[in-house]
Coordinates of C-alpha atoms in Angstrom, one line a residue:
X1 CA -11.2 4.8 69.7
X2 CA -10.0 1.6 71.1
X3 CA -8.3 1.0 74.2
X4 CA -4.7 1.2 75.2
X5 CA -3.7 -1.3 77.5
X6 CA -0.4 -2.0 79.3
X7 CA 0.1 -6.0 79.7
X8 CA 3.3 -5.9 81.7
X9 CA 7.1 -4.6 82.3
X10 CA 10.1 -6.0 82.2
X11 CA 12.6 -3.9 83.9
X12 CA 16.7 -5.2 83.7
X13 CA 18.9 -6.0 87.1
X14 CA 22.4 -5.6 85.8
X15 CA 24.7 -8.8 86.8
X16 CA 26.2 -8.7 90.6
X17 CA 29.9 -7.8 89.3
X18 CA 28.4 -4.3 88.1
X19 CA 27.5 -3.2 91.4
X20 CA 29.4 -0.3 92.5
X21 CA 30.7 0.3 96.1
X22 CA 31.1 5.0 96.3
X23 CA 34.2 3.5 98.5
X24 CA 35.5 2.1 95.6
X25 CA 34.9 5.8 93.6
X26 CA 36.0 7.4 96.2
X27 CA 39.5 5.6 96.2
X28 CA 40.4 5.6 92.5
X29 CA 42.8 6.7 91.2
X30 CA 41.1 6.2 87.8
X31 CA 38.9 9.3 88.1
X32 CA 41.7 11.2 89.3
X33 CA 43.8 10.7 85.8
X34 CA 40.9 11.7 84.4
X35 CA 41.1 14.6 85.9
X36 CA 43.9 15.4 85.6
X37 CA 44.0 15.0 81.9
X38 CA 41.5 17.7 81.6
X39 CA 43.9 20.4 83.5
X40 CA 42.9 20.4 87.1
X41 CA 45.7 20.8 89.5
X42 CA 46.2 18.2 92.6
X43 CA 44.4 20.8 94.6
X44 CA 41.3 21.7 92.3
X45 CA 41.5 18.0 91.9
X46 CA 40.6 17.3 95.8
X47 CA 38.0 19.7 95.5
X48 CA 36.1 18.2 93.0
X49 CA 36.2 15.2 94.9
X50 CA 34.9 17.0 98.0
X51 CA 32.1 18.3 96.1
X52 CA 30.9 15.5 94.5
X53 CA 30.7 13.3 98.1
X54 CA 28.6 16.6 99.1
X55 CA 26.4 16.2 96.2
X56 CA 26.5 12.5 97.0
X57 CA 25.5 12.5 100.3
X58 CA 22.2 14.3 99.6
X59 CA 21.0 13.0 96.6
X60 CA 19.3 10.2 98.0
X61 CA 21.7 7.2 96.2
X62 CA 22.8 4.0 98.3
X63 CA 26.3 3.9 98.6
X64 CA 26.7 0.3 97.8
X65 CA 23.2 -1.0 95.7
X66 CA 23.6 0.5 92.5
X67 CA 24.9 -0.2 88.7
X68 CA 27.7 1.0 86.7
X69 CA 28.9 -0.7 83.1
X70 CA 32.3 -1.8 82.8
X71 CA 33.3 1.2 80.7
X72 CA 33.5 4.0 83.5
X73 CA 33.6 1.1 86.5
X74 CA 36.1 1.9 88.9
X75 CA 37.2 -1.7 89.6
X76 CA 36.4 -2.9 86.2
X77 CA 37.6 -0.4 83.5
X78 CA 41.2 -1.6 83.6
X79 CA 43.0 1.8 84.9
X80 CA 41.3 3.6 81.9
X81 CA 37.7 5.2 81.4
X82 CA 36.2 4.4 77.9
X83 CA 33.6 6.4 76.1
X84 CA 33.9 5.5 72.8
X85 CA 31.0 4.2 70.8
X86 CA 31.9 0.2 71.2
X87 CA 32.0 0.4 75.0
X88 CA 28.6 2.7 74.4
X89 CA 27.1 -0.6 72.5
X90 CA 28.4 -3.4 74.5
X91 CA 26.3 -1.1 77.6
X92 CA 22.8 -0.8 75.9
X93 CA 23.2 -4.2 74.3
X94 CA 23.5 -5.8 77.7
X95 CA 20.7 -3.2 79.4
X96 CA 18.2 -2.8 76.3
X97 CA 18.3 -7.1 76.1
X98 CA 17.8 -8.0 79.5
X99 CA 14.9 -5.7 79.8
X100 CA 13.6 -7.3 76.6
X101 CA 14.3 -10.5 77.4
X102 CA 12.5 -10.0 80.6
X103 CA 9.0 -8.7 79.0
X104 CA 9.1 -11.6 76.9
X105 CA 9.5 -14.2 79.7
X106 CA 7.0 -12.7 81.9
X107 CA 4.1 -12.3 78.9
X108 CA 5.2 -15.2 77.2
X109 CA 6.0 -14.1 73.7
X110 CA 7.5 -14.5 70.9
X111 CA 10.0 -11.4 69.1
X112 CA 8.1 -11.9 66.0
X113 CA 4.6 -11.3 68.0
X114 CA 6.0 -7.9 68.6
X115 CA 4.0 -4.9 65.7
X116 CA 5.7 -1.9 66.8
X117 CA 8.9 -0.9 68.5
X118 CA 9.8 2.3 69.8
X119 CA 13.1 2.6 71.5
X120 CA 14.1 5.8 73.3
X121 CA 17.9 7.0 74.7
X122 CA 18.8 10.8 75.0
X123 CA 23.0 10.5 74.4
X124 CA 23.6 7.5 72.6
X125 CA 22.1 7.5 69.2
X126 CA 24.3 5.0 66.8
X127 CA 24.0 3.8 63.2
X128 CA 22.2 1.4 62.7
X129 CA 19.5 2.9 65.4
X130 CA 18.9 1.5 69.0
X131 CA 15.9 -0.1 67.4
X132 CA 17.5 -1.9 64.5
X133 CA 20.0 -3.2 67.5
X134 CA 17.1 -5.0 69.3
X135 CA 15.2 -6.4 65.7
X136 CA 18.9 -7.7 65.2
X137 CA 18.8 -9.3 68.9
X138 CA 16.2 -10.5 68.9
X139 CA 15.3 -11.5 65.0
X140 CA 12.5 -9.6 64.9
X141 CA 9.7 -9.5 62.0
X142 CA 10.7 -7.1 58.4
X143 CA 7.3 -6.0 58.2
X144 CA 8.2 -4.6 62.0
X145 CA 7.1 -0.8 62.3
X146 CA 10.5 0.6 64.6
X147 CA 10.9 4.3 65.5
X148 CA 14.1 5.5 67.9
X149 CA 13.7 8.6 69.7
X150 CA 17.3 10.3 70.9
X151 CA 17.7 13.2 72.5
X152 CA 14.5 13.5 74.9
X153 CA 16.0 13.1 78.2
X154 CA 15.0 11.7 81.5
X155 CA 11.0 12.5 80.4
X156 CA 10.8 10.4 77.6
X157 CA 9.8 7.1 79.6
X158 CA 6.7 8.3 79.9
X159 CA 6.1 10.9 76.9
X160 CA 7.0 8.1 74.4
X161 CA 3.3 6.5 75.7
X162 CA 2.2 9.4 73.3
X163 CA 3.6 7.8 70.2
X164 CA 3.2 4.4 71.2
X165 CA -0.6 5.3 71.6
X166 CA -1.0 7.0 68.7
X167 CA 0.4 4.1 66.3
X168 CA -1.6 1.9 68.2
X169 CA -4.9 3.9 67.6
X170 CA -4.1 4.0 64.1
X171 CA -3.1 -0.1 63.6
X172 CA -6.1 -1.9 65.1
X173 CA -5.0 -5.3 66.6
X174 CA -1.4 -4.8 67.5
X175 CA 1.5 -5.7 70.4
X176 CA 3.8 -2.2 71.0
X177 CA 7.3 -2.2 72.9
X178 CA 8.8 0.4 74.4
X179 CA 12.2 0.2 75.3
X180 CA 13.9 3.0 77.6
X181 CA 17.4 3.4 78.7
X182 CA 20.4 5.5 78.9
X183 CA 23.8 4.7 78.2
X184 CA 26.5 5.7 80.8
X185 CA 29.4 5.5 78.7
X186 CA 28.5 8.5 76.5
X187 CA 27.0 10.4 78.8
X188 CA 30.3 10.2 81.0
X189 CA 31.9 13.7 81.5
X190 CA 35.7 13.8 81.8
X191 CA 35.7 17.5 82.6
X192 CA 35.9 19.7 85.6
X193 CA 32.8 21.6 85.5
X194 CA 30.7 21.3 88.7
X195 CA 27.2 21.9 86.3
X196 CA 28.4 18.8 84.2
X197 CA 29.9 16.6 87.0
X198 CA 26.6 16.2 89.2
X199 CA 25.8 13.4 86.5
X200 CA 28.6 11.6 86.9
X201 CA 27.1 11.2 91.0
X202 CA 23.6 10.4 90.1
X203 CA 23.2 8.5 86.8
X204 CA 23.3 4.8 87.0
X205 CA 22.8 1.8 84.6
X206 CA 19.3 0.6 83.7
X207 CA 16.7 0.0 80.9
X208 CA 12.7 -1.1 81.0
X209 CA 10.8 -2.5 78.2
X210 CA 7.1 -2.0 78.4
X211 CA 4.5 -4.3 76.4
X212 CA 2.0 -2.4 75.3
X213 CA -1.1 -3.8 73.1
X214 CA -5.0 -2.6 71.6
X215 CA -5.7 -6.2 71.4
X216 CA -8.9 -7.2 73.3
X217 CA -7.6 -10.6 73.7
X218 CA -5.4 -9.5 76.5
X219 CA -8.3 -7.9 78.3
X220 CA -10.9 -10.5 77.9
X221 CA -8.3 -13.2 79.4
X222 CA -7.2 -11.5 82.4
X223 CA -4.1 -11.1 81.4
X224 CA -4.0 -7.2 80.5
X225 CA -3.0 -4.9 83.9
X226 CA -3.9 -1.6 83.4
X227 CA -6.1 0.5 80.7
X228 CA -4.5 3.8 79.5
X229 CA -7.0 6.2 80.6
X230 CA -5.3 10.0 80.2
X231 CA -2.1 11.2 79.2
X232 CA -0.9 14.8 78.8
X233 CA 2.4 16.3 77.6
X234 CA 3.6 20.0 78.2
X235 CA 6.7 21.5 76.5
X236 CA 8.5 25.0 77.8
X237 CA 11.2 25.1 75.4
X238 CA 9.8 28.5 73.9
X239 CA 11.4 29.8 77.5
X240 CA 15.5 30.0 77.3
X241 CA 15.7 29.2 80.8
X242 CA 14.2 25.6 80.4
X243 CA 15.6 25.1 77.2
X244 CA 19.3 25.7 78.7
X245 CA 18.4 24.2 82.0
X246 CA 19.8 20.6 80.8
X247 CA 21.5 20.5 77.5
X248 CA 24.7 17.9 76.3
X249 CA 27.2 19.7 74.9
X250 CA 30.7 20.9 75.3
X251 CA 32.2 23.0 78.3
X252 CA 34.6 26.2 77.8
X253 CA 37.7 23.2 77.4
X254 CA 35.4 21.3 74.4
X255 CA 34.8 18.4 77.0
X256 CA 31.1 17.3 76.3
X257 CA 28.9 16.4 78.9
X258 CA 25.4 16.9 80.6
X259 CA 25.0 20.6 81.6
X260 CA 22.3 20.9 84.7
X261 CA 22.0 24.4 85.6
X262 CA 20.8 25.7 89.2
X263 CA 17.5 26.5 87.9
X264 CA 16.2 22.8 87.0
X265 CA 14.0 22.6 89.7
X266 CA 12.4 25.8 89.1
X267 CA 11.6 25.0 85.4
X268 CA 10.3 21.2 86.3
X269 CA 7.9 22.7 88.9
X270 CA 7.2 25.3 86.2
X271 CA 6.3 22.4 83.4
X272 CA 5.1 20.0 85.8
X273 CA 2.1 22.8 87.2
X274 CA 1.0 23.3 83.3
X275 CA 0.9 19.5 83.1
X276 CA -1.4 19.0 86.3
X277 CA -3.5 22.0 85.4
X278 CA -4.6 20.0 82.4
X279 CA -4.6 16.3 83.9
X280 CA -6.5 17.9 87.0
X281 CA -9.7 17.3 85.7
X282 CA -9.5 13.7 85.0
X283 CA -7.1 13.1 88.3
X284 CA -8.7 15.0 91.4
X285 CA -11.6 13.7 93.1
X286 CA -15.1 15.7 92.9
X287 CA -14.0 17.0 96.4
X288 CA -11.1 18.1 95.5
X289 CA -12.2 19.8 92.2
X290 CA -15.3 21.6 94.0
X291 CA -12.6 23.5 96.6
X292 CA -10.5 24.3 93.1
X293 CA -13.3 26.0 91.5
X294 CA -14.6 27.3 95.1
X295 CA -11.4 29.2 95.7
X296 CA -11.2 30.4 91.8
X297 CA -14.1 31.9 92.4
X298 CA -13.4 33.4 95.6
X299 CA -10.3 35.1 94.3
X300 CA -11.7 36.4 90.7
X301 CA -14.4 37.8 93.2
X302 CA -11.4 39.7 94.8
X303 CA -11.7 37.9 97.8
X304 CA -8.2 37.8 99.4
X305 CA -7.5 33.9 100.0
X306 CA -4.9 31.9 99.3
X307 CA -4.8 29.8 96.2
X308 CA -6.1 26.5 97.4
X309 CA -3.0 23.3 96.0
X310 CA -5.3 20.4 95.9
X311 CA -4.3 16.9 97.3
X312 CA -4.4 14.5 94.1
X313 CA -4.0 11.8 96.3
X314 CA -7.8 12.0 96.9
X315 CA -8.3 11.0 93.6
X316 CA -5.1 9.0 93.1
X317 CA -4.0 5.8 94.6
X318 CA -0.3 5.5 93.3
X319 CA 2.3 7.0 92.4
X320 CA 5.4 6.2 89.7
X321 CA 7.3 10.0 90.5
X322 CA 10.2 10.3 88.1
X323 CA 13.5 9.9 90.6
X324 CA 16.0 12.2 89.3
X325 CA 16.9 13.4 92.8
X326 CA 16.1 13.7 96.3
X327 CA 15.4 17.4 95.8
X328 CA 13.4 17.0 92.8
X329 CA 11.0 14.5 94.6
X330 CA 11.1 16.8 97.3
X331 CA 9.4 19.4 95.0
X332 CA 7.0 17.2 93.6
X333 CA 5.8 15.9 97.1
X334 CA 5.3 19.3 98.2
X335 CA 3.7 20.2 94.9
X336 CA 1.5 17.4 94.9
X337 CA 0.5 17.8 98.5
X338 CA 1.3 13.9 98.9
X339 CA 2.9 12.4 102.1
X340 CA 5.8 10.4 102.6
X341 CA 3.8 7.1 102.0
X342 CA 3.1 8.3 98.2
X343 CA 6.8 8.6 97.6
X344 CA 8.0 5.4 99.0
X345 CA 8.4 3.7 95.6
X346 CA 10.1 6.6 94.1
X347 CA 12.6 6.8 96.7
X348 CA 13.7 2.8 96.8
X349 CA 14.1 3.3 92.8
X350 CA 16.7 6.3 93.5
X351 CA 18.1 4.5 96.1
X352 CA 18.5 1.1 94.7
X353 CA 19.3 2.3 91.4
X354 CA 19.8 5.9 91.5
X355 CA 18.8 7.9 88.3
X356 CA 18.2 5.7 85.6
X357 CA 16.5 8.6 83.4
X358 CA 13.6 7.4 81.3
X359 CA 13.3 4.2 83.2
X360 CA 12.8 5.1 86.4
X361 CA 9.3 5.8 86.3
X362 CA 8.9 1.7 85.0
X363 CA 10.9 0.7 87.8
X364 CA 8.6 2.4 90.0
X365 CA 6.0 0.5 88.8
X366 CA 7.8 -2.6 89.5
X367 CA 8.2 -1.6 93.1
X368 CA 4.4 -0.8 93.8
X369 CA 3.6 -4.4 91.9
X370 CA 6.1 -5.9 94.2
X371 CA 6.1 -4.9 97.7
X372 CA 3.2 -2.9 97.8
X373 CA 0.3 -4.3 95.0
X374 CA -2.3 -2.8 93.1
X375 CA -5.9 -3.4 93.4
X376 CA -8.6 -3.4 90.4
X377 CA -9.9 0.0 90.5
X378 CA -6.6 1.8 91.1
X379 CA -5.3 4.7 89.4
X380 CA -1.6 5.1 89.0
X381 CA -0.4 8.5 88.0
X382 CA 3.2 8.6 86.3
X383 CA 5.2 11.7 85.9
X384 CA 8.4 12.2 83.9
X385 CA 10.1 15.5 83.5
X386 CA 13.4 16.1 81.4
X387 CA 15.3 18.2 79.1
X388 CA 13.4 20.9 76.4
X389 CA 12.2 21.2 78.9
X390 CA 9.4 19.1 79.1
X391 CA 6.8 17.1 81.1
X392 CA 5.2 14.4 80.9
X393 CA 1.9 12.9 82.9
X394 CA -0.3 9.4 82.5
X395 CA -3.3 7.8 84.1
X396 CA -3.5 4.0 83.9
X397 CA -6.1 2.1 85.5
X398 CA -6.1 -1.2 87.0
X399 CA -8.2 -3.8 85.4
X400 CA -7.4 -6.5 88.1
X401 CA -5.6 -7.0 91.3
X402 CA -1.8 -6.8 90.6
X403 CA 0.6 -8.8 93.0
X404 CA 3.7 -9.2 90.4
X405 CA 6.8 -9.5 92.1
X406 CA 9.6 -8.4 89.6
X407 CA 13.3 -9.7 89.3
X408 CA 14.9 -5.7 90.1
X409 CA 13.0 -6.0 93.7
X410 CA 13.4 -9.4 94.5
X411 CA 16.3 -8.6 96.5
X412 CA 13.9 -6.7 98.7
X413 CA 10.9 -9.1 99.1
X414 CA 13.5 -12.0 99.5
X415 CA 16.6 -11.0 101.5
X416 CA 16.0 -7.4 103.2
X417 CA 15.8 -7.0 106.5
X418 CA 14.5 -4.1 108.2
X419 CA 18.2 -2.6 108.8
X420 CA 19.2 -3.1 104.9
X421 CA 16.0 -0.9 104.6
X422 CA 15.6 3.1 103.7
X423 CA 13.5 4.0 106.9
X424 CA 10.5 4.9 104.5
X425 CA 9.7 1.0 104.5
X426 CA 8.6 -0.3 106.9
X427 CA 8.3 -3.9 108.6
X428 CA 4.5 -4.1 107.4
X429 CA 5.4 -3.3 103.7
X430 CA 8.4 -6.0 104.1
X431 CA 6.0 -9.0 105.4
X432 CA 3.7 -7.6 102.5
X433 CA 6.1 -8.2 99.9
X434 CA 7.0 -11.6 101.1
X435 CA 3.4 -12.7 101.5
X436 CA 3.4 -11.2 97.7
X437 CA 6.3 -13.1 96.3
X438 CA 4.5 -16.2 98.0
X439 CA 1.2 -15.8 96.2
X440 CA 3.3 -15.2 92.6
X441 CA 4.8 -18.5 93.0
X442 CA 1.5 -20.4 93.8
X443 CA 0.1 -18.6 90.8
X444 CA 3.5 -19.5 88.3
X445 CA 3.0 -23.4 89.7
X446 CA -0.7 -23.0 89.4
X447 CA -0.4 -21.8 86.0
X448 CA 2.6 -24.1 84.8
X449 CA 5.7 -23.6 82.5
X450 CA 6.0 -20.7 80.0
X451 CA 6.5 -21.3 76.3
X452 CA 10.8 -20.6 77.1
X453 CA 10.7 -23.4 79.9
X454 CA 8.9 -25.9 78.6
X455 CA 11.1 -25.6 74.9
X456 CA 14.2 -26.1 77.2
X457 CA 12.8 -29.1 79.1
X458 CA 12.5 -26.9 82.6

């Protein structure tokens, strides 16, 4: 079977004007009309204010660093919230083409060198597909083989590897893209319903496009970064409570919107056990898997001990932990066994950009290339979970030493100080990252112009 490899990521920074200040939310009076509009009274309408900040406040989410499109904007939307399909399109256009773009720059290709596409966003599914929007962009090739997956939530970033593997095993000698995002402007909820409003708080605009390739080429010149070595893929919608646990759909007013029910946590550490159970093998360390099969033993022999949780970080050197919310990377540090170091990554993504569904894992990625670095040998363990409910878990392996220092954390290596800093990074991991963004620009001067420079006369 031939190899998988990843050759790089391209992850999109929306423009400066999109940032969003929670000040600025806070103040509206835009999200007050809206609800109003859907019946709630001036005081149920402070309430829902109140609990939102609450949610807020412990979700992990800078107040000041992340994205919103201009559609549901508070200082951009012109007095009125838009969720209709144009304002949807003008969003992943923007998102799904600087991500592109991006992937492009960095691996210096063409659009028509691309084989395969496969483009994934859960609410906004349009006709023509997300996929036919970025052949149109970007004038891809007819013979292109494109596939658009809707509907798979905040997982599919990292299940999607699946298919992309799979086509590639079966079409020797071929470039894939995956393109992940979500689209704000549909998933918007104009209701009153706390179980649909936490959304609203935590999602944020974003997209990744990953280059992925069987070609030996990219291997054999150094240019390849990681090998796909293991992925698995676990699905507990036979169970009604993770099936209902996150669905879209209408509240008891026909509002639609993103229903997260209190049990979410419980059914992603439910999925995400099954998933490690069967990655455990190929993840833990010999150590690590002798005390496993020491303390089955011990308790099939009736032996009253606790079951042992083993420390995959014995047998794992990163990280890239799905950030859909300070508690649920809470719960999969604890699950894990990993220490605050592991999580690092996971936390700038959710703080930076908050919860940017099936792209966060890719921005993750981007973060460890940039401020920390990967070194041949590695393995880098990538876990998305999401609606069905299901669960997704990878192994790459480095083939080289990866010291990449990408657009979305340049704003970290280049002007962060240790105050405009969550207090999981520390001075140490700063200078890193600058000594990092120094050795990227030898190596782009080293290397000279890309194909897109030299064509423009840079």
């Amino acid at each position: 079977m031939p190899a998988v490899y990843l050759i790089d990521v391209g992850c999109f920074r929306p423009p400066a004007e999109l940032q969003v200040h929670m000040d600025d939310m806070e103040r509206a009076d835009v999200f007050r009309k809206v609800f109003a509009r859907a019946g709630a009274s001036e005081e149920e309408i402070k309430g829902i204010i109140e609990f939102q900040l609450r949610v807020f406040a412990k979700s992990g989410v800078s107040r000041d660093r992340t994205f919103s499109p201009r559609s549901v904007h508070p200082l951009l939307c012109g007095g009125h919230i838009s969720t209709d399909l144009e304002s949807a399109g003008e969003e992943c256009l923007m998102a799904v083409s600087g991500a592109v773009s991006e992937v492009l720059r960095k691996t210096d290709l063409l659009p028509t060198d691309i084989d395969i596409l496969v483009t994934t966003c859960s609410i906004y599914n349009p006709t023509p597909s997300m996929a036919s929007m970025v052949v149109n962009k970007f004038n891809m090739r007819t013979d292109i083989q494109s596939y658009h997956l809707g509907g798979m939530g905040c997982s599919n970033g990292v299940v999607a590897v699946n298919l992309v593997n799979d086509l590639l095993v079966a079409n020797p000698g071929c470039n894939a893209l995956l393109v992940t995002t979500e689209t704000l402007t549909t998933a918007f909820y104009r209701g009153i319903d706390k179980h649909r409003l936490v959304t609203n708080t935590l999602f944020r605009m974003g997209a990744a496009a990953v280059l992925m390739s069987n070609k030996e080429s990219w291997r054999h010149n150094s240019r390849a970064k990681y090998v796909l070595q293991r992925r698995v893929r676990v699905h507990t919608g036979s169970s009604n409570d993770a099936y209902r646990c996150i669905w879209y759909g209408p509240d008891s007013a026909g509002i639609v919107g993103i229903y997260l029910g209190t049990n979410v946590v419980a059914e992603a550490s439910k999925a995400l056990t099954l998933a490690m159970k069967k990655i455990g093998p190929y993840a833990l360390s010999w150590g690590q898997i002798g005390k496993v099969v020491t303390n089955y033993i011990q308790r099939q022999l009736g032996i009253q001990v606790p079951l042992y949780a083993p420390a995959f970080s014995d047998g794992i050197q990163k990280f890239l932990i799905h950030a859909g919310g300070a508690k649920v990377l809470d719960g999969i540090s604890t699950a894990l066994r990993l220490d605050e170091s592991y999580m690092v990554p996971s936390r700038a993504v959710l703080h930076d950009y908050g919860n940017i569904s099936s792209s966060t894992t890719w921005y993750t990625m981007a973060f460890v290339e940039s401020c920390q670095g990967v070194k041949r040998g590695d393995r880098v363990l990538q876990v998305g979970v999401g609606s069905g409910l299901k669960c997704g878990v990878n192994i790459w392996k480095a083939l080289r030493d990866v010291h990449d220092v990408h657009n979305v954390w340049r704003h970290r290596v280049v002007m962060a100080t240790d105050a405009e800093l969550p207090p999981e990074v520390s001075t140490m991991q700063l200078l890193y990252c600058r000594c990092n963004m120094l050795a990227s620009r030898a190596v782009a001067w080293w290397r000279g112009p890309s194909k897109e420079e030299h064509d423009i006369g840079v």
